[in-house]
Coordinates of C-alpha atoms in Angstrom, one line a residue:
Chain A
M778 CA 154.7 182.0 32.0
S779 CA 153.9 179.7 29.3
P780 CA 151.0 180.6 27.4
A781 CA 150.0 176.9 26.7
A782 CA 146.7 177.9 28.8
S783 CA 146.1 181.0 27.1
R784 CA 146.5 179.8 23.3
A785 CA 144.0 178.2 21.0
R786 CA 146.0 174.7 19.9
V787 CA 142.8 173.1 19.5
P788 CA 140.4 174.6 17.5
E789 CA 136.9 176.4 18.3
E790 CA 135.8 173.7 16.0
A791 CA 136.9 170.8 18.8
G792 CA 133.9 169.5 19.4
S793 CA 132.3 168.8 23.2
D794 CA 134.0 169.6 25.8
A795 CA 134.0 166.2 26.7
S796 CA 135.5 165.2 23.4
V797 CA 138.6 167.7 24.4
V798 CA 138.8 166.4 27.7
L799 CA 139.4 163.0 25.9
R800 CA 142.2 164.4 23.8
S801 CA 143.5 166.0 26.8
L802 CA 144.5 162.4 28.1
D803 CA 146.9 161.9 25.7
D804 CA 148.2 165.5 25.4
P805 CA 147.5 167.3 28.5
T806 CA 148.2 170.6 27.2
D807 CA 144.4 170.0 25.4
F808 CA 143.0 170.6 28.5
G809 CA 144.1 174.4 28.2
E810 CA 140.7 174.8 25.5
I811 CA 138.5 173.8 28.5
F812 CA 139.8 176.8 30.4
R813 CA 139.8 178.9 27.6
R814 CA 135.9 178.0 27.5
H815 CA 135.0 178.4 30.9
A816 CA 137.9 180.1 33.6
P817 CA 135.8 183.8 32.3
A818 CA 132.2 182.9 33.6
L819 CA 133.6 180.7 36.6
H820 CA 136.0 183.6 37.4
R821 CA 133.3 186.4 36.9
Y822 CA 131.7 184.2 39.3
V823 CA 134.0 184.0 41.6
V824 CA 135.4 187.7 41.6
R825 CA 131.8 188.9 43.0
R826 CA 131.6 186.3 45.8
L827 CA 135.2 186.3 46.6
G828 CA 136.9 189.9 45.3
R829 CA 140.0 189.8 42.7
A830 CA 142.7 188.1 44.2
D831 CA 140.7 184.8 46.0
A832 CA 139.0 184.4 43.0
D833 CA 142.2 184.1 41.2
D834 CA 143.1 181.4 43.3
V835 CA 139.9 179.2 43.5
V836 CA 139.9 179.5 39.4
A837 CA 143.2 178.4 39.6
E838 CA 142.8 175.2 42.2
T839 CA 139.2 174.3 39.7
F840 CA 141.0 174.0 37.2
H841 CA 144.2 172.0 39.0
V842 CA 141.7 169.6 40.6
A843 CA 139.2 169.1 37.4
F844 CA 142.9 168.9 35.0
R845 CA 143.8 166.1 37.7
E846 CA 140.9 164.7 38.1
R847 CA 140.6 164.3 34.0
H848 CA 140.5 160.9 33.7
R849 CA 137.5 160.2 35.7
Y850 CA 135.7 162.4 33.6
D851 CA 132.7 160.9 32.0
P852 CA 132.8 161.7 28.3
A853 CA 128.7 160.5 28.0
Y854 CA 128.6 164.1 29.5
P855 CA 129.0 166.7 26.8
D856 CA 129.3 169.7 28.4
A857 CA 132.3 170.3 31.2
R858 CA 130.2 173.0 33.3
P859 CA 128.5 171.1 35.9
W860 CA 131.9 169.1 37.1
L861 CA 134.0 172.4 36.8
W862 CA 131.1 174.5 38.8
R863 CA 130.7 171.8 41.9
I864 CA 134.5 172.0 42.4
A865 CA 134.8 176.2 41.9
A866 CA 131.6 175.6 44.4
N867 CA 132.9 173.5 47.0
L868 CA 136.3 175.8 47.1
V869 CA 134.0 178.8 47.6
R870 CA 132.0 177.3 50.2
G871 CA 135.6 177.2 52.8
H872 CA 136.0 180.8 51.6
H873 CA 132.1 181.5 53.6
R874 CA 133.7 183.8 55.8
A875 CA 135.6 186.4 53.9
E876 CA 132.8 186.5 51.7
T877 CA 130.5 187.7 55.0
R878 CA 133.1 190.2 55.9
H879 CA 133.2 191.7 52.2
Y880 CA 129.3 191.7 52.7
R881 CA 129.5 193.6 55.7
A882 CA 131.9 196.0 54.5
L883 CA 129.8 197.2 51.6
A884 CA 126.9 197.1 53.3
R885 CA 128.5 199.7 56.3
T886 CA 130.6 201.4 53.8
G887 CA 128.6 201.9 50.4
V888 CA 132.4 201.0 48.9
D889 CA 132.3 197.7 47.0
P890 CA 135.6 196.6 47.8
V891 CA 135.7 194.0 44.9
L892 CA 135.0 196.7 42.0
E893 CA 137.9 198.3 41.2
G894 CA 138.7 201.6 39.8
H895 CA 135.2 202.7 39.4
A896 CA 135.9 206.2 40.6
D897 CA 134.6 208.0 37.3
R898 CA 131.3 206.3 37.2
V899 CA 130.3 207.7 40.5
G900 CA 128.0 210.1 39.6
E901 CA 125.4 207.2 38.3
R902 CA 126.5 204.7 40.5
V903 CA 125.3 206.6 44.1
D904 CA 121.8 205.1 43.9
A905 CA 123.2 201.5 42.4
A906 CA 125.7 201.7 45.7
S907 CA 122.8 202.1 48.1
V908 CA 121.2 199.4 47.5
S909 CA 124.0 197.2 46.7
A910 CA 124.7 197.8 50.5
S911 CA 121.4 196.9 51.6
L912 CA 121.7 193.6 49.1
A913 CA 125.2 193.1 50.5
G914 CA 123.3 193.5 54.5
A915 CA 120.5 190.6 53.5
L916 CA 123.5 188.0 51.8
A917 CA 125.7 188.7 55.4
R918 CA 122.8 187.2 56.7
L919 CA 121.6 184.6 54.5
S920 CA 122.9 180.9 55.8
K921 CA 125.5 179.7 53.5
G922 CA 123.0 177.1 51.8
D923 CA 120.8 179.6 50.7
R924 CA 123.4 182.2 49.8
D925 CA 125.2 179.7 47.4
V926 CA 121.3 178.6 45.3
L927 CA 120.5 181.9 45.1
L928 CA 124.1 183.6 43.7
L929 CA 125.0 179.9 41.7
I930 CA 121.4 181.4 39.9
A931 CA 121.3 184.8 40.1
W932 CA 125.4 185.9 39.3
G933 CA 126.1 182.4 37.9
E934 CA 122.8 182.2 35.6
L935 CA 123.0 178.0 36.2
T936 CA 119.3 176.4 36.2
Y937 CA 117.8 174.3 38.8
E938 CA 118.6 171.4 37.8
E939 CA 122.4 172.3 37.0
V940 CA 122.1 174.2 40.7
A941 CA 120.9 170.9 42.2
S942 CA 123.5 169.2 40.2
V943 CA 126.6 171.5 41.2
L944 CA 125.4 171.2 45.1
G945 CA 123.9 167.6 45.6
I946 CA 120.9 168.3 47.0
P947 CA 117.2 167.8 45.3
V948 CA 115.6 170.6 43.1
G949 CA 112.7 170.7 45.7
T950 CA 115.3 172.5 48.1
V951 CA 117.0 174.5 45.2
R952 CA 113.6 175.8 44.7
S953 CA 112.8 176.5 48.7
R954 CA 116.3 177.8 49.4
L955 CA 116.3 180.2 46.6
H956 CA 112.0 181.3 48.1
R957 CA 113.4 181.9 51.1
A958 CA 116.6 184.0 50.1
R959 CA 114.8 186.1 47.7
K960 CA 112.8 186.7 50.3
R961 CA 115.4 188.1 53.0
L962 CA 116.6 190.1 49.9
R963 CA 113.0 191.5 49.4
T964 CA 112.6 192.8 52.7
A965 CA 115.7 194.4 52.8
L966 CA 115.5 196.8 49.9
P967 CA 114.4 200.0 50.0
T968 CA 110.6 199.7 49.1
S969 CA 110.6 202.4 46.1
T970 CA 113.5 200.1 44.3
T971 CA 110.7 197.1 43.8
T972 CA 107.9 196.7 41.4
R973 CA 105.4 194.5 41.3
E974 CA 107.2 191.9 38.5
E975 CA 107.0 187.9 38.2
E976 CA 108.8 185.4 39.7
D977 CA 112.0 185.2 38.1
R978 CA 112.2 181.5 36.9
Chain B
M856 CA 112.9 195.8 38.8
N857 CA 112.9 193.1 41.2
E858 CA 115.3 191.5 43.7
L859 CA 117.3 189.3 41.4
D860 CA 117.3 192.2 38.8
H861 CA 119.7 194.4 41.7
L862 CA 121.3 191.9 42.7
R863 CA 122.6 191.3 38.4
T864 CA 123.8 194.9 38.3
M865 CA 126.1 194.1 40.8
R866 CA 127.7 191.3 39.1
S867 CA 127.4 193.7 36.1
E868 CA 130.3 195.8 37.2
I869 CA 132.7 192.8 36.8
P870 CA 133.6 192.8 34.1
E871 CA 134.6 189.2 32.3
R872 CA 138.6 189.0 31.6
S873 CA 140.0 187.0 28.9
P874 CA 141.7 183.8 29.1
D875 CA 145.0 185.0 28.8
E876 CA 144.5 187.7 31.2
L877 CA 143.9 185.0 33.7
A878 CA 146.0 182.2 32.6
L879 CA 148.6 185.2 33.6
S880 CA 146.8 186.1 37.1
T881 CA 145.9 183.0 38.1
G882 CA 149.3 181.2 36.7
W883 CA 147.1 178.0 35.7
R884 CA 148.9 176.1 33.0
P885 CA 147.4 172.5 32.4
G886 CA 149.6 169.7 34.6
R887 CA 151.7 172.4 36.3
R888 CA 150.8 173.9 39.8
K889 CA 150.5 177.1 39.5
S890 CA 153.7 179.1 40.9
R891 CA 152.1 182.1 42.2
P892 CA 153.1 182.9 45.6
V893 CA 150.5 182.3 47.9
R894 CA 149.4 185.6 50.1
R895 CA 147.6 184.0 52.4
P896 CA 147.1 180.6 54.0
R897 CA 143.8 179.2 52.6
T898 CA 141.5 176.9 54.3
L899 CA 140.9 174.3 51.5
P900 CA 138.4 171.9 52.2
V901 CA 139.6 168.7 54.2
V902 CA 140.3 166.2 51.8
L903 CA 139.1 162.4 53.5
S904 CA 141.6 160.0 52.9
G905 CA 140.7 156.8 50.8
V906 CA 137.9 158.5 49.5
A907 CA 137.9 156.2 46.1
A908 CA 137.7 158.3 43.2
V909 CA 134.6 158.5 41.4
A910 CA 134.2 160.0 38.2
A911 CA 132.9 163.7 39.4
A912 CA 130.4 163.9 37.2
A913 CA 129.2 160.4 38.1
L914 CA 128.1 162.0 41.6
F915 CA 124.5 164.0 41.9
L916 CA 121.9 163.4 40.1
A917 CA 120.1 164.3 43.5
L918 CA 117.2 164.5 40.8
V919 CA 116.9 161.0 40.7
V920 CA 115.2 160.1 44.0
F921 CA 116.1 155.9 45.1
P922 CA 115.5 153.4 48.0
G923 CA 116.3 153.3 51.6
P924 CA 118.3 151.5 54.3
G925 CA 118.7 147.7 53.6
T926 CA 116.1 145.9 54.4
V927 CA 114.9 145.4 51.2
T928 CA 116.5 142.1 49.6
V929 CA 117.8 141.7 45.9
G930 CA 116.5 138.6 44.3
P931 CA 118.0 137.7 40.8
A932 CA 117.3 140.0 38.2
T933 CA 114.2 138.7 35.5
D934 CA 114.5 138.5 32.6
P935 CA 112.2 141.4 31.0
S936 CA 111.5 139.1 27.6
E937 CA 109.6 136.7 29.6
S938 CA 105.7 137.2 28.1
E939 CA 104.3 135.8 31.6
V940 CA 106.1 138.6 33.7
G941 CA 104.6 141.3 31.5
G942 CA 101.2 139.7 32.9
S943 CA 102.4 139.5 35.9
V944 CA 102.8 143.0 36.3
R945 CA 99.6 143.8 35.1
E946 CA 98.8 141.2 38.5
V947 CA 100.7 142.9 40.3
M948 CA 99.0 146.6 39.6
A949 CA 95.5 145.8 39.3
P950 CA 94.5 145.7 43.3
V951 CA 96.7 148.7 43.6
I952 CA 95.7 150.4 40.5
E953 CA 92.1 150.0 41.0
A954 CA 93.0 151.2 45.1
A955 CA 94.1 154.5 43.8
R956 CA 90.7 155.1 41.6
S957 CA 88.5 154.5 43.8
R958 CA 90.4 156.5 47.1
P959 CA 88.4 159.6 48.2
V960 CA 89.8 163.2 47.9
D961 CA 89.2 164.6 51.5
G962 CA 90.8 167.8 51.6
D963 CA 92.1 170.1 49.3
V964 CA 95.7 170.1 50.3
W965 CA 98.2 167.6 48.9
H966 CA 100.4 166.6 52.0
Q967 CA 103.7 164.5 51.6
R968 CA 106.0 163.5 54.6
L969 CA 109.4 162.3 53.2
T970 CA 112.5 160.7 53.8
W971 CA 115.2 161.4 50.9
A972 CA 119.0 160.1 51.2
Q973 CA 121.5 159.1 49.1
A974 CA 124.6 156.7 50.4
W975 CA 128.6 157.2 50.1
G976 CA 131.6 155.4 50.6
V977 CA 133.3 157.2 53.4
G978 CA 135.7 156.2 55.9
P979 CA 139.7 155.4 55.6
E980 CA 141.1 154.1 52.0
D981 CA 141.5 150.4 53.2
D982 CA 138.7 150.5 55.6
R983 CA 135.5 152.3 54.3
Y984 CA 131.7 151.8 55.0
G985 CA 128.4 153.3 53.7
V986 CA 126.8 155.7 55.3
Y987 CA 123.3 158.1 53.9
R988 CA 123.4 161.6 53.3
V989 CA 119.6 162.0 55.3
Y990 CA 116.9 164.8 54.3
R991 CA 113.1 164.5 55.7
T992 CA 111.0 167.2 55.1
E993 CA 107.7 167.8 54.2
E994 CA 105.7 170.0 51.5
W995 CA 102.1 171.1 51.1
S996 CA 100.7 171.6 47.6
W997 CA 97.0 173.5 47.3
T998 CA 95.0 176.3 45.3
G999 CA 94.4 179.9 47.1
E1000 CA 94.8 183.3 46.6
Y1001 CA 97.9 184.8 46.9
D1002 CA 100.3 187.5 46.6
I1003 CA 103.7 186.9 46.3
D1004 CA 104.9 190.8 45.8
T1005 CA 102.9 191.8 49.6
N1006 CA 102.7 188.4 50.7
D1007 CA 99.2 188.5 51.8
F1008 CA 96.3 186.1 50.9
E1009 CA 94.5 187.6 48.1
G1010 CA 94.4 187.8 44.5
E1011 CA 94.5 185.8 41.7
E1012 CA 94.0 182.2 42.7
S1013 CA 97.6 179.9 41.7
G1014 CA 98.7 176.9 42.6
L1015 CA 100.7 177.0 45.5
S1016 CA 103.6 174.4 47.3
A1017 CA 105.2 174.9 50.5
Q1018 CA 108.0 172.3 51.9
R1019 CA 110.0 171.7 55.4
T1020 CA 113.2 170.9 55.9
N1021 CA 112.7 168.5 59.4
E1022 CA 115.5 167.6 59.4
T1023 CA 118.9 166.3 58.3
T1024 CA 120.7 163.7 59.5
W1025 CA 122.8 160.6 58.4
A1026 CA 123.1 157.2 59.2
L1027 CA 124.9 154.3 58.5
V1028 CA 123.7 151.6 55.5
D1029 CA 124.7 148.2 56.5
E1030 CA 124.7 148.1 60.2
D1031 CA 127.5 145.3 59.7
H1032 CA 129.9 148.3 59.0
R1033 CA 129.2 149.6 62.2
A1034 CA 132.6 148.8 63.7
A1035 CA 134.2 150.1 60.8
W1036 CA 132.4 153.0 61.3
E1037 CA 133.7 152.6 64.9
R1038 CA 137.7 152.6 63.9
D1039 CA 137.0 155.2 62.2
G1040 CA 136.5 157.2 65.4
S1041 CA 132.5 156.9 65.2
P1042 CA 132.3 160.3 63.5
E1043 CA 129.0 162.2 63.1
Y1044 CA 130.4 164.5 59.9
W1045 CA 132.0 164.2 57.3
P1046 CA 132.9 167.8 55.5
H1047 CA 132.7 168.0 51.9
D1048 CA 135.3 166.2 49.6
S1049 CA 137.1 168.4 47.0
E1050 CA 138.6 165.7 45.7
T1051 CA 135.3 163.6 44.8
G1052 CA 133.2 166.7 44.9
R1053 CA 131.1 164.9 47.7
V1054 CA 129.0 167.1 49.4
E1055 CA 129.5 167.4 53.0
I1056 CA 127.3 164.6 55.6
P1057 CA 124.6 165.3 57.1
T1058 CA 124.6 169.0 54.9
Q1059 CA 123.6 172.0 57.4
E1060 CA 121.1 173.0 57.2
E1061 CA 118.4 175.5 58.7
D1062 CA 115.8 173.2 60.3
G1063 CA 112.0 173.2 60.5
E1064 CA 111.5 176.8 59.0
I1065 CA 108.5 176.6 56.5
T1066 CA 109.7 178.4 53.2
G1067 CA 106.8 179.7 51.2
P1068 CA 104.1 179.3 49.6
Q1069 CA 105.5 179.8 46.8
P1070 CA 104.0 179.9 42.9
G1071 CA 105.4 176.9 40.2
G1072 CA 104.1 173.0 39.6
W1073 CA 106.0 170.0 38.3
G1074 CA 107.7 168.6 35.6
F1075 CA 105.9 166.2 34.1
G1076 CA 108.0 163.9 31.6
L1077 CA 108.8 166.8 29.2
G1078 CA 106.9 169.6 30.0
T1079 CA 105.3 171.1 33.7
V1080 CA 102.1 171.4 35.0
E1081 CA 100.4 173.4 37.4
H1082 CA 97.9 172.4 40.5
P1083 CA 95.1 174.0 38.8
D1084 CA 95.9 171.5 35.6
L1085 CA 96.0 168.3 37.0
R1086 CA 92.0 168.5 37.9
S1087 CA 91.8 168.5 34.2
L1088 CA 94.4 165.2 33.4
P1089 CA 93.5 162.9 31.0
S1090 CA 92.9 159.8 32.6
D1091 CA 93.4 157.6 29.7
P1092 CA 97.1 156.1 30.1
E1093 CA 97.7 156.3 26.3
L1094 CA 97.0 159.9 26.5
L1095 CA 99.5 160.7 29.6
E1096 CA 101.8 158.7 28.0
E1097 CA 101.3 161.4 24.6
M1098 CA 101.4 164.2 27.5
L1099 CA 104.8 163.0 29.3
F1100 CA 106.6 162.3 26.7
S1101 CA 106.2 164.4 23.7
V1102 CA 108.1 167.9 24.3
P1103 CA 106.0 170.6 24.6
E1104 CA 105.0 173.1 21.6
T1105 CA 106.1 176.2 23.1
E1106 CA 109.7 174.5 23.3
A1107 CA 109.9 172.3 20.2
E1108 CA 111.0 175.3 17.6
N1109 CA 113.6 176.5 20.1
S1110 CA 117.1 175.1 20.0
A1111 CA 118.2 176.2 22.6
H1112 CA 115.7 173.8 24.6
Q1113 CA 117.2 171.3 22.5
D1114 CA 120.6 172.1 23.6
H1115 CA 119.3 171.8 27.4
L1116 CA 117.5 168.4 26.6
D1117 CA 120.7 166.9 25.4
N1118 CA 122.9 167.8 28.4
E1119 CA 119.5 166.5 30.5
Y1120 CA 119.6 163.3 28.4
A1121 CA 123.8 162.9 29.0
V1122 CA 123.1 163.7 32.9
M1123 CA 120.2 160.8 32.8
A1124 CA 122.3 158.7 30.2
E1125 CA 125.3 159.0 33.1
N1126 CA 122.8 157.8 35.8
G1127 CA 121.9 154.9 34.1
Y1128 CA 119.2 155.9 32.2
A1129 CA 120.9 155.3 28.8
D1130 CA 117.6 154.8 26.3
E1131 CA 114.3 156.0 25.4
G1132 CA 112.9 153.4 27.1
A1133 CA 114.8 153.9 30.5
R1134 CA 114.2 157.8 30.6
R1135 CA 110.6 157.0 30.4
F1136 CA 110.7 154.5 33.0
S1137 CA 112.6 157.8 34.9
Y1138 CA 110.2 160.3 33.7
V1139 CA 107.1 158.1 35.0
S1140 CA 108.6 157.5 38.3
G1141 CA 109.3 161.0 39.3
A1142 CA 105.8 161.7 38.2
L1143 CA 104.0 159.5 40.8
S1144 CA 103.7 162.2 43.9
L1145 CA 101.2 164.3 41.9
P1146 CA 98.2 165.1 43.6
Y1147 CA 96.4 164.0 40.8
P1148 CA 92.7 163.3 41.0
P1149 CA 91.8 159.5 42.0
E1150 CA 91.7 158.1 37.9
V1151 CA 94.5 159.7 36.7
R1152 CA 96.4 158.1 39.2
A1153 CA 94.8 155.0 38.4
G1154 CA 96.5 155.6 34.5
M1155 CA 99.7 156.9 35.4
Y1156 CA 100.2 153.5 37.3
T1157 CA 98.9 151.3 34.1
V1158 CA 101.4 154.1 32.2
L1159 CA 103.6 152.2 34.3
A1160 CA 102.8 149.0 34.8
G1161 CA 102.4 149.2 30.7
L1162 CA 106.1 150.1 29.9
P1163 CA 108.4 148.2 28.6
G1164 CA 111.2 146.5 30.6
V1165 CA 109.7 146.6 34.2
R1166 CA 109.1 143.8 36.5
A1167 CA 106.8 142.6 38.9
L1168 CA 107.5 142.7 42.3
G1169 CA 105.2 141.1 44.9
G1170 CA 104.9 140.7 48.5
V1171 CA 107.7 142.7 49.1
T1172 CA 108.4 145.5 52.0
D1173 CA 109.4 149.1 51.6
L1174 CA 112.6 149.7 53.6
S1175 CA 110.4 150.8 56.6
G1176 CA 108.9 147.6 57.1
R1177 CA 105.2 148.2 55.5
D1178 CA 104.3 145.5 52.9
A1179 CA 104.3 146.5 49.5
V1180 CA 103.9 145.3 45.9
G1181 CA 105.3 146.7 43.4
V1182 CA 107.9 147.3 40.2
A1183 CA 111.2 147.1 39.5
Y1184 CA 113.6 148.4 36.5
T1185 CA 117.3 147.0 36.1
L1186 CA 119.1 150.1 34.5
S1187 CA 122.2 150.5 32.4
P1188 CA 125.5 150.0 34.4
T1189 CA 126.9 153.6 35.3
A1190 CA 130.7 154.5 37.2
R1191 CA 128.9 153.4 40.6
G1192 CA 127.9 150.1 39.5
T1193 CA 124.5 148.8 37.8
F1194 CA 121.6 149.4 39.9
E1195 CA 118.1 148.1 39.7
E1196 CA 115.0 150.7 40.7
R1197 CA 112.2 149.8 42.9
I1198 CA 108.8 151.6 43.1
L1199 CA 106.4 150.3 45.8
F1200 CA 103.0 151.1 46.4
D1201 CA 100.7 149.8 49.4
S1202 CA 98.2 147.9 47.1
E1203 CA 95.1 148.3 49.5
T1204 CA 95.3 151.9 49.2
G1205 CA 96.6 152.5 46.0
G1206 CA 99.0 155.1 47.8
L1207 CA 102.7 155.6 46.7
L1208 CA 105.5 154.0 49.6
S1209 CA 108.8 155.0 48.3
L1210 CA 110.9 154.4 45.5
E1211 CA 114.4 152.5 46.0
Q1212 CA 117.9 152.1 43.9
V1213 CA 119.2 148.8 44.7
V1214 CA 122.6 148.0 43.9
V1215 CA 122.8 145.2 41.5
E1216 CA 126.6 144.9 40.9
P1217 CA 129.1 148.0 42.6
A1218 CA 131.6 149.2 40.2
E1219 CA 134.9 148.5 41.1
S1220 CA 135.4 151.0 42.8
E1221 CA 133.2 150.8 45.4
S1222 CA 132.9 147.9 45.7
D1223 CA 134.8 147.6 48.9
W1224 CA 131.8 149.2 50.8
S1225 CA 129.0 148.2 48.7
E1226 CA 127.5 144.8 47.6
P1227 CA 124.7 144.0 46.0
G1228 CA 121.4 144.2 47.9
D1229 CA 122.3 147.3 49.5
V1230 CA 120.3 150.1 48.8
V1231 CA 121.9 153.2 47.7
G1232 CA 119.2 155.9 47.7
Y1233 CA 115.8 155.9 48.4
T1234 CA 112.7 157.9 48.8
L1235 CA 110.4 156.8 51.5
Y1236 CA 106.8 158.8 51.4
E1237 CA 105.7 158.5 55.1
E1238 CA 103.1 160.3 54.1
M1239 CA 101.4 161.3 50.7
G1240 CA 97.1 162.5 50.7
W1241 CA 94.5 165.1 51.3
T1242 CA 94.0 166.8 54.2
D1243 CA 92.5 170.2 55.3
D1244 CA 95.0 171.8 56.5
P1245 CA 97.1 174.1 54.7
P1246 CA 100.9 175.4 56.2
F1247 CA 99.2 178.9 56.4

């Protein structure tokens, strides 16, 4: 395949995402810089939720939609992350049932279907595996809305405001869903694994 | 480690791949549909035909709260440079400020019941109509003893809050468009739209369960404030302005905070808050529903009334029909159009009734379903005040 998507024709100092998107209106290959900057973090998040195969599809579709819609990108928005993550979040939602099956499988077997080739670390992973299995059981039972908020924060590392923007909900709803989801996870974990901690922001 | 740390450990097992690897595995290239074979049928979200192209970036700002369905009419925008307009703002807000100052605090728990909604154009491209995505929620804030790790009501006293979503639903923006809705098959649900990024209407929420109690305060302009701090806020409007509009000391040296602010300003500009004056209006209007002591509430209202660019609204009604007075502010044009934000009060009690976003001029892309005077976003406070009953 053409490495055009990955070749950095646009140097790192190319400026904000907005300026890159604007330039891509004249030269479409410049949009590859947006892929370079954002695909890795987005892909990692989606892999954790859906596994490698579906993640490749979702990320490809995200950037396809973004590319198609790039003429509507508002240049007042220097960072493209909320825009891209909004598209991806909606696509991930379409895989909700498959995702739930992943978590159930992990909860039942202790084998994380999303990971590849970690047999060499089996020893150190025994404890981690049982915690992951407990968490996965709880994740499987969360509602779509609660799960999206929880994982955009825990795995996507978005702020409350970014989550509100990505999901199109009030910040207050982000807080209440996060609180509810965390409470459910906490009750699912073996008591020895959690310690008294200040609530994360 | 808390449960979030354990969750993060699950992700730490996933390596971040390089852009080159991803370009190969995803097959993405600018301008070309990916050429990887589709291995299984995938259900992508249904794309509603004919939903107008609204810039994805122009969408959400669900953070900004706006007015309700169409009982409010918009008159011609008054010129804010007229000095008598400033005078009439003071006249209109004076009874509201005094009523707020003299309203007794007759409970320990601040309670609000509200309806929040945002309008979208939906339906076939040549026959669109507007619907609201509606939330009905309830919120409580109080100070109490609570241990978040054990869920016991004991320990250090702190500010607590609880919320409940009572209902998520939808409504037509304009009854005149009912025929168009019927032609579309009288839908009661609009799935999310991957083209524009619009989320589903109504949102599928778990109804009726109280969440909380949880600690945490509110955004207060550029900073934050916790419930116990509210008692010691100044009532002097100038001091309040200083607190609202200056970066907290703890963040002043932090360059990441400045980046975050820059991004926040860009998002606000997207929504029509394109200059410092408009941003200040947004910060103040967003801080009116906190459980202030009466003199502080009066001070906040005074701040609002003194902001440059606000215009008086007298003898109007909020969208549930309650008599109201208040202020209006015209925002800068956005991708969806030019809007006016209204903040409405009960002049007898000093209570905040609603925040309403009214169309001054829709963007070309939205002009088929929305027109001047339409209320395209709102927060309607059905109840706001002190009670003796915490939810727990």
